[in-house]
XYZ file of C-alpha atoms in Angstrom:
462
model
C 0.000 0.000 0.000
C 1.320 3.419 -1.032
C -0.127 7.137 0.178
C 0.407 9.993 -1.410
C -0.838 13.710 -0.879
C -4.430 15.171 -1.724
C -2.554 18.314 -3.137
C 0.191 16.534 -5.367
C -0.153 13.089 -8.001
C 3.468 12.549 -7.905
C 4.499 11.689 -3.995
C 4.369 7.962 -2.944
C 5.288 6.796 0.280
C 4.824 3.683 2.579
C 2.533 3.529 5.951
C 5.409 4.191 7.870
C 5.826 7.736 6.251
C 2.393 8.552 6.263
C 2.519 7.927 9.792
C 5.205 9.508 10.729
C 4.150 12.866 9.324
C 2.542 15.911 10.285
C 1.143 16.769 6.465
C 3.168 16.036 3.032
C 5.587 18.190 1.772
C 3.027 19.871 -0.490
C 1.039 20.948 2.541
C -1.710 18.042 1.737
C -2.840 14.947 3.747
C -1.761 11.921 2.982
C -4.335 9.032 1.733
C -4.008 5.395 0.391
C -3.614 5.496 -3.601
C -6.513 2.787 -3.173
C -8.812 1.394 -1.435
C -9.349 -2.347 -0.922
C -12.405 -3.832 -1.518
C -14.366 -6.932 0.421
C -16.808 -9.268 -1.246
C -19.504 -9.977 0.814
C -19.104 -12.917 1.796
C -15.711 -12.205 3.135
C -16.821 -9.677 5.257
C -19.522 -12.013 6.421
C -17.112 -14.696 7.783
C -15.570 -12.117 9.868
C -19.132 -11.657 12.132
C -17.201 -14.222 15.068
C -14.495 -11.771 15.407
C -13.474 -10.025 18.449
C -12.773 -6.534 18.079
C -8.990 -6.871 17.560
C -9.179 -9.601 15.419
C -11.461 -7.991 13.212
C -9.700 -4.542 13.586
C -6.199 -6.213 12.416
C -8.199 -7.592 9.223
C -9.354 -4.709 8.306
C -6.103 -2.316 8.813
C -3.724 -4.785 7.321
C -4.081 -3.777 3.531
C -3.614 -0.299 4.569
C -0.370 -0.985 6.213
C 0.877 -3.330 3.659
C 4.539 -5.269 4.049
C 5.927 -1.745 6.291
C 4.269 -4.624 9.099
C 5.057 -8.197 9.056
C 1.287 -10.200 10.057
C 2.745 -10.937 13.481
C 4.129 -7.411 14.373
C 1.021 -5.862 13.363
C -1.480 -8.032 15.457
C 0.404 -7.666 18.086
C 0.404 -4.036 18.082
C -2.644 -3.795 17.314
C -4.173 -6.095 20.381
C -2.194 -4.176 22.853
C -3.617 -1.299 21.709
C -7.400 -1.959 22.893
C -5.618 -3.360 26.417
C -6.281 -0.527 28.421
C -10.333 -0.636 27.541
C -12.526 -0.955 30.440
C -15.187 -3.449 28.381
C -14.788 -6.781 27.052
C -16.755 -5.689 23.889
C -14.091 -2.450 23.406
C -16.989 -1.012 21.472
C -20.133 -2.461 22.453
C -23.618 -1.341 21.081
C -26.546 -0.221 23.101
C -30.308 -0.565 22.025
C -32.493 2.720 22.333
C -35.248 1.442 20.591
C -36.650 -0.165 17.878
C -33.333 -0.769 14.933
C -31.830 1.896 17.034
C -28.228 1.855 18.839
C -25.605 3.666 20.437
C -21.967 2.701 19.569
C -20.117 3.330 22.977
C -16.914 4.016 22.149
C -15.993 5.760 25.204
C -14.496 3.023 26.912
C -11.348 3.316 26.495
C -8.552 4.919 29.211
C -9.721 8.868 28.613
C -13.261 7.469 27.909
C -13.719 9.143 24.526
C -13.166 7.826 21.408
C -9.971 9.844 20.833
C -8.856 6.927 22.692
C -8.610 4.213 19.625
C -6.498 6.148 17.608
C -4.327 7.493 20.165
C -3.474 4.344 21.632
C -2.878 2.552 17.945
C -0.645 5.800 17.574
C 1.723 5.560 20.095
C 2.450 2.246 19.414
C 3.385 2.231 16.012
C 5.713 5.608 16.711
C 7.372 3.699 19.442
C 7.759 0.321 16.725
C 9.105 2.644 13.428
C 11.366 4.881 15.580
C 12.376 2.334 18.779
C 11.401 2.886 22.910
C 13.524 5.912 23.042
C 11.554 8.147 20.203
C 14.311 10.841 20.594
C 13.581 12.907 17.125
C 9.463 12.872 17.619
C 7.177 15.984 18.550
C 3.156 15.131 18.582
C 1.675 18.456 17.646
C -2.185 19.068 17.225
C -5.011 21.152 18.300
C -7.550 20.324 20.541
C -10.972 20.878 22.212
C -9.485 19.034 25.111
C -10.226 15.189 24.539
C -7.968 14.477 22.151
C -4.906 16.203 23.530
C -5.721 14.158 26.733
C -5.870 10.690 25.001
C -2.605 11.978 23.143
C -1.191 12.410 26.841
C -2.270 8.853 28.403
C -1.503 7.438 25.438
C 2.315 8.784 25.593
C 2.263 6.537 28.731
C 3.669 3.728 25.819
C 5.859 6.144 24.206
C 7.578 8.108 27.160
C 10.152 9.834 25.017
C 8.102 11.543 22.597
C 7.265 15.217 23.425
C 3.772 17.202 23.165
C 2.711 20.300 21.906
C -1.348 20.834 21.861
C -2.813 24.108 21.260
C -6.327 24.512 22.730
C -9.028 27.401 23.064
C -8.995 29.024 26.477
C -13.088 29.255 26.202
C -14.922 26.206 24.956
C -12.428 23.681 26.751
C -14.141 21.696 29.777
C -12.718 22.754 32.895
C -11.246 18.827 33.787
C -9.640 18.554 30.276
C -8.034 21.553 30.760
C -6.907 20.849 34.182
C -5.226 17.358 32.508
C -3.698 19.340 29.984
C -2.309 21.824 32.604
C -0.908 19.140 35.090
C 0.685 17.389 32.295
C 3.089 19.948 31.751
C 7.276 18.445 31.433
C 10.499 19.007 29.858
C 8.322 17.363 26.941
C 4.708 18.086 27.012
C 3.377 21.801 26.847
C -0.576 22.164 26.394
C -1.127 25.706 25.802
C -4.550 27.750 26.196
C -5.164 29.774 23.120
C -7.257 33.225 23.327
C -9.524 32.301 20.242
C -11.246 29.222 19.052
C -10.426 25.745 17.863
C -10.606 26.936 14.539
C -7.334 29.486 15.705
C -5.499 26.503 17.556
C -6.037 24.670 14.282
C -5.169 27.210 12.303
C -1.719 28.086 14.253
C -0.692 24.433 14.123
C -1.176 23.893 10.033
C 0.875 27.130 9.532
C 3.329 25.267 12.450
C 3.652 22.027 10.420
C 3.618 23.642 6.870
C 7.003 25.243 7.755
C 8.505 23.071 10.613
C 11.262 24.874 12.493
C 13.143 22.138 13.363
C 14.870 20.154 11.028
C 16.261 17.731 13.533
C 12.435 16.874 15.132
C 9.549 15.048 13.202
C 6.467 16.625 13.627
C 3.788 13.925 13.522
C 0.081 15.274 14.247
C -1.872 13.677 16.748
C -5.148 14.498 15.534
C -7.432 13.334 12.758
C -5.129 14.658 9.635
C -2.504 11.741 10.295
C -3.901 9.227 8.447
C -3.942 6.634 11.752
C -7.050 8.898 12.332
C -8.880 7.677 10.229
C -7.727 4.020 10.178
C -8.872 3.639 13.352
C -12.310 4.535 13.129
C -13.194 2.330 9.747
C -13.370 -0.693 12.056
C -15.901 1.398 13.996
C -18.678 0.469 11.247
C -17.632 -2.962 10.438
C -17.963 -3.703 13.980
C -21.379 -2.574 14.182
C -22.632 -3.617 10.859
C -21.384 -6.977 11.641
C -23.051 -7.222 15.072
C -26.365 -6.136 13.216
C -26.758 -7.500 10.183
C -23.751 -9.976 9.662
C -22.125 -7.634 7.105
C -24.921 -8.659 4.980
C -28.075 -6.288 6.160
C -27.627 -2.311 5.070
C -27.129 -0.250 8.299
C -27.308 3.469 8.522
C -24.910 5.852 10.554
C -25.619 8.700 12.181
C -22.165 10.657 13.188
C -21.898 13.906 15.455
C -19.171 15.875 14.021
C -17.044 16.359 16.766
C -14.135 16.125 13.328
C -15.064 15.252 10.069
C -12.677 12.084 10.450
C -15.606 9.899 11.546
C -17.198 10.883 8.482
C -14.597 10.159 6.175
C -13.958 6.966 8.060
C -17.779 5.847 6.936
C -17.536 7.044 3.551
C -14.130 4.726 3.179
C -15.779 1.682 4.794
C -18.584 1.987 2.391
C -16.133 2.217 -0.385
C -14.531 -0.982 1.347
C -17.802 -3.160 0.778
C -19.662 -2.500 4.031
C -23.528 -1.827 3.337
C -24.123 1.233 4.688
C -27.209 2.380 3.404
C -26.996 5.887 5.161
C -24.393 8.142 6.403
C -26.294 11.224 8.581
C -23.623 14.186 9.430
C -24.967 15.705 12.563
C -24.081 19.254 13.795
C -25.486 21.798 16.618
C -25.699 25.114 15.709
C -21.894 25.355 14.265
C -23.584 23.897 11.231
C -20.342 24.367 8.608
C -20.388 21.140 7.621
C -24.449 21.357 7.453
C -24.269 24.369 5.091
C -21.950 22.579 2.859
C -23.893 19.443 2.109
C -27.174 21.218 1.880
C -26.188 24.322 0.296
C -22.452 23.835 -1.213
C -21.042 26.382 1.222
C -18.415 26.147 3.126
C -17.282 28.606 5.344
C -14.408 29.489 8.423
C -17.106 31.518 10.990
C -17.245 32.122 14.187
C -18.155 29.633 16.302
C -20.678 29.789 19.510
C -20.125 27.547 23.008
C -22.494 24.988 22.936
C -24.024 22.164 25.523
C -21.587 19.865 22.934
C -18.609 21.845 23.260
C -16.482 18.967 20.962
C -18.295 20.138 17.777
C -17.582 24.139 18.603
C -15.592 24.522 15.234
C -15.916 25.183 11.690
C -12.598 24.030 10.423
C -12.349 20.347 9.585
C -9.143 19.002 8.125
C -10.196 15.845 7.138
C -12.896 17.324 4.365
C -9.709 18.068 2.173
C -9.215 14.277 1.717
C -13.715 13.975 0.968
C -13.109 16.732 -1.500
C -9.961 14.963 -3.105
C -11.939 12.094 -3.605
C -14.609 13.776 -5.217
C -12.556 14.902 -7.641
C -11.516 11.842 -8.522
C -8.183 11.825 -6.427
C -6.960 15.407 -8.922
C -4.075 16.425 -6.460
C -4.163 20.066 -9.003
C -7.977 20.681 -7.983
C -8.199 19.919 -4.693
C -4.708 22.323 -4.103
C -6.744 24.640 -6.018
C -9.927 24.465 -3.844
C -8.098 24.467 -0.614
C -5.410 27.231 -1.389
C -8.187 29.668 -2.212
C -10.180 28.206 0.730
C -6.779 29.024 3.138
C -6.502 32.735 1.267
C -10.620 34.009 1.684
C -12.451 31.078 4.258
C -14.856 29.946 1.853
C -15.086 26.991 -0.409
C -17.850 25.621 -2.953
C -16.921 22.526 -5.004
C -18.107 21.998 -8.300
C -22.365 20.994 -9.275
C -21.350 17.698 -10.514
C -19.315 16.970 -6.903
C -21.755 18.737 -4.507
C -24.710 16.416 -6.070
C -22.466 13.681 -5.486
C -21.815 14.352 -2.092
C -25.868 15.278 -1.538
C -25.974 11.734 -3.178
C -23.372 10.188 -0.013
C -24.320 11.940 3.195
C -27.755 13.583 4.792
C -27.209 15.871 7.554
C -29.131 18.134 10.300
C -27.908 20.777 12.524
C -29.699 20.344 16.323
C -29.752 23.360 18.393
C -29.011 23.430 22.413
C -32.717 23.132 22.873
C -33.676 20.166 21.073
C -30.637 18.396 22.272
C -31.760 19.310 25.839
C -35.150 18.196 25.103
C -33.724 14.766 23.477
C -31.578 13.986 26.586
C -34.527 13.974 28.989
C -36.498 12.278 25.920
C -34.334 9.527 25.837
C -33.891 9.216 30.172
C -37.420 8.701 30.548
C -37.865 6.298 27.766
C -34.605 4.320 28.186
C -33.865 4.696 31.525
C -30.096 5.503 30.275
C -28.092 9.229 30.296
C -26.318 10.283 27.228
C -24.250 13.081 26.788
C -24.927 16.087 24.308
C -22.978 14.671 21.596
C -24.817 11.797 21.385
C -28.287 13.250 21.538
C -27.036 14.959 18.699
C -26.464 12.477 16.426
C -29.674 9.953 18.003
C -32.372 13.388 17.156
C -30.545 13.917 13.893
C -30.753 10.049 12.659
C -34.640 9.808 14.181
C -35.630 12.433 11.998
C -33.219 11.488 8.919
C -33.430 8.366 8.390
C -34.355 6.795 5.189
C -35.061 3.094 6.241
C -37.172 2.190 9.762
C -36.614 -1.170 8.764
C -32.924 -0.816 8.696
C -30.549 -0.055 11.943
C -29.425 3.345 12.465
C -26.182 3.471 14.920
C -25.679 6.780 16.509
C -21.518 7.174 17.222
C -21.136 7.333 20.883
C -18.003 9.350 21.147
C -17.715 10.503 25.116
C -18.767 8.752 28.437
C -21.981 10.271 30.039
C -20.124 11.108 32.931
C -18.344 13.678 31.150
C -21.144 16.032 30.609
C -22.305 14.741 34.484
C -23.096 18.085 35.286
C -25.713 19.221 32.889
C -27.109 15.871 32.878
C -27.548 16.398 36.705
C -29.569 19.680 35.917
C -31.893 18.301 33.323
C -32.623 15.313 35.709
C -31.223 12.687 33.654
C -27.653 11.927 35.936
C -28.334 9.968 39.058
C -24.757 9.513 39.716
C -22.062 11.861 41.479
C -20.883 14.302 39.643
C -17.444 14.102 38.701
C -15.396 17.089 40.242
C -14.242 19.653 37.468
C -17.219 18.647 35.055
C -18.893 22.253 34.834
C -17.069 25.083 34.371
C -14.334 26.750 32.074
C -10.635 25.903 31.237
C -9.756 28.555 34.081
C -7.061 31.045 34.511
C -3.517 30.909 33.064
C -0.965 32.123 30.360
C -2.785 32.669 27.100
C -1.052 32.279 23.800
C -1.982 34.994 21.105
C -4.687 33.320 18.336
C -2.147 34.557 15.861
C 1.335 34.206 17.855
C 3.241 31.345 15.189
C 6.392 33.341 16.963
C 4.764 32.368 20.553
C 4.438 28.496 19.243
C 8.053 28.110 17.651
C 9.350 29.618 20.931
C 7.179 26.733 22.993
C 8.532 24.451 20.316
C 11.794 25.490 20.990
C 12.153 25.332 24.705
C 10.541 21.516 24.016
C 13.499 20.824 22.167
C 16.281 21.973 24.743
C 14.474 19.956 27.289
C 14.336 16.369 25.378
């Protein structure tokens, strides 16, 4: 399997690379040169699997011989180690065909946990236990910077840089980030949005400062990312239908990742009859599959504080592959989308995407009004993200007679404290679960000088 860039035909490199990478040279992402497809009936025989053994199936084409068969399961198992059910990911009935997929059982309990985990394992395996040239950079709403730091737990020597917005970030995140600070991890509040953070690390790893460091990203554009969460809907489709029986998805965009990850495993051979893209009221993604406009906005603090952003990295490799993989177009699209924030693709590729994905935006009230919904008739809390996606996919979906899975992305206990107020959390709540990210030193939204100087003193102290 090779990868090359969604802004350039000509690079080709391995899985290792790709990895190892915080974008291409070109500025792009990377993604596979092709996808591999399952017959049915192969997929089929894999409905006995445990989650692993299923996951390993499924990931080795990408990885192709940069793994050896044993090196690869095993990295893979140990991965999924630290998960607090047997099932990894189990499913959860709601009501009639419909499910939660809880994927929040993992050591953070979010799903930033599956890729972060898979991550630092294969940096430790390409580079060795001492990691000495490798500097995880990303931007964060606060979950995935702390997976990135428990996950470092199996990859000691690597330092940390995450970026994060000083407003927005839930208060025990940010008091993770905070207490995780070292000679090699820095988590730094940013006075702006996620959209700034995100914005302030791209410019970071499109002209890396330090030629003797790798930058590899430890969010959702490194293509791990997305590898991990394609064995998020063979998992469920398997456990509902067999592989055989069309299910439907309905994904809260807390990245567009997820998304991409369902559009691949469709491309794979799963039947997925529906794919649902479900926003609150920072509806960018919304606006651009209804209305073929996409925009960077400002952003409003919502009850689902994980989908606060308008920038989504991961819709560069969706608009690649609607232009049939043209590196040319898509630079073309995304440089003028980088110069003025706003980006329409072409008729023919907007119906096409119209054709792939449905989507709804859900304000703070109706997901208020679905999380008591859903106590009373279930007898089971979910947190805002989820109601998101479970309103969006009850009011979207195209088949009742199909099952619509709802991506469970963050424990209940998370958002403990305005479950608590609507009446829906019988439990303790956790302590730092309301609030803000708190006081502390604030980076500039536009300070790249302020983030090479952060890089910098993380370099003289590994």
């Amino acid at each position: 399997m090779q990868y090359t860039s969604t802004r350039g035909n000509e690079t080709r490199v391995d899985f290792r690379t790709a990895l190892l990478s915080g974008l291409a040279d070109d500025g792009g992402l990377y993604v596979p040169t092709s996808v591999p497809v399952f017959s049915p009936q192969e997929i089929a025989s894999w409905s006995w699997l445990p989650f692993d053994e299923l996951a390993w199936r499924v990931m080795a084409p990408f990885v192709g011989d940069t793994l050896d068969e044993p090196t690869l399961r095993a990295l893979v198992s140990d991965s999924y180690r630290g998960f607090r059910h047997r099932g990894i990911a189990p499913l959860q009935q709601l009501g009639h065909n419909e499910w939660i997929l809880q994927l929040f059982h993992g050591p953070t309990r979010s799903s930033k946990d599956f890729a972060a985990q898979l991550q630092a394992r294969f940096v430790r395996h390409f580079l060795g236990a001492e990691c000495e040239r490798v500097m995880l950079v990303g931007a964060s709403n606060g979950d995935t910077a702390v997976a990135a730091i428990e996950a470092l737990r199996h990859c000691p020597a690597a330092g940390l840089l995450a970026l994060y917005p000083s407003a927005g970030t839930p208060a025990d995140r940010a008091a993770v980030m905070r207490s995780a600070a070292s000679d090699s991890v820095s988590c730094v509040a940013v006075d702006g949005s996620f959209d700034d953070c995100q914005s302030l690390v791209s410019a970071l790893l499109r002209d890396w400062p330090c030629p003797g460091l790798i930058p590899v990203s430890f969010n959702s554009t490194n293509w791990v990312g997305v590898l991990a969460q394609i064995v998020f809907y063979f998992h469920a489709a398997l456990q509902l239908g067999g592989g055989i029986r069309p299910v439907g998805f309905s994904i809260p965009t807390a990245s567009f990742a997820e998304i991409y990850a369902g559009f691949i495993a469709q491309k794979m051979g799963l039947p997925i009859n529906q794919i649902i893209v479900s926003t609150n009221r920072n509806d960018a993604l919304h606006r651009f599959i209804h209305c073929n406009r996409y925009s960077r906005g400002s952003t409003s603090q919502t009850l689902s504080p994980v989908m606060d952003f308008s920038l989504f990295s991961n819709l560069e490799r969706f608009v690649w592959e609607l232009y049939d993989r043209d590196g040319g177009a898509t630079r073309a699209l995304m440089e003028h989308f980088e110069a003025c924030g706003e980006l329409s693709i072409g008729n023919r590729q907007w119906l096409h995407a119209r054709m792939l994905f449905d989507s709804y935006a859900v304000d703070d009230v109706l997901i208020r009004e679905e999380i008591v919904t859903l106590f009373h008739e279930t007898g089971s809390a979910v947190d805002p993200h989820a109601a998101t996606g479970v309103f969006a996919g009850r009011l979207h979906r195209r088949n009742i007679g199909a099952p619509i899975v709802t991506l469970g992305q963050f424990a209940p206990e998370k958002s403990a404290g305005l479950l608590a107020e609507l009446g829906a959390w019988h439990g303790e709540v956790p302590a730092g679960a309301v609030g803000t990210a708190g006081d502390g030193p604030l980076l500039a939204a536009d300070d790249l000088a302020g983030v090479h100087a952060l890089l910098a003193r993380l370099q003289a102290g590994r």
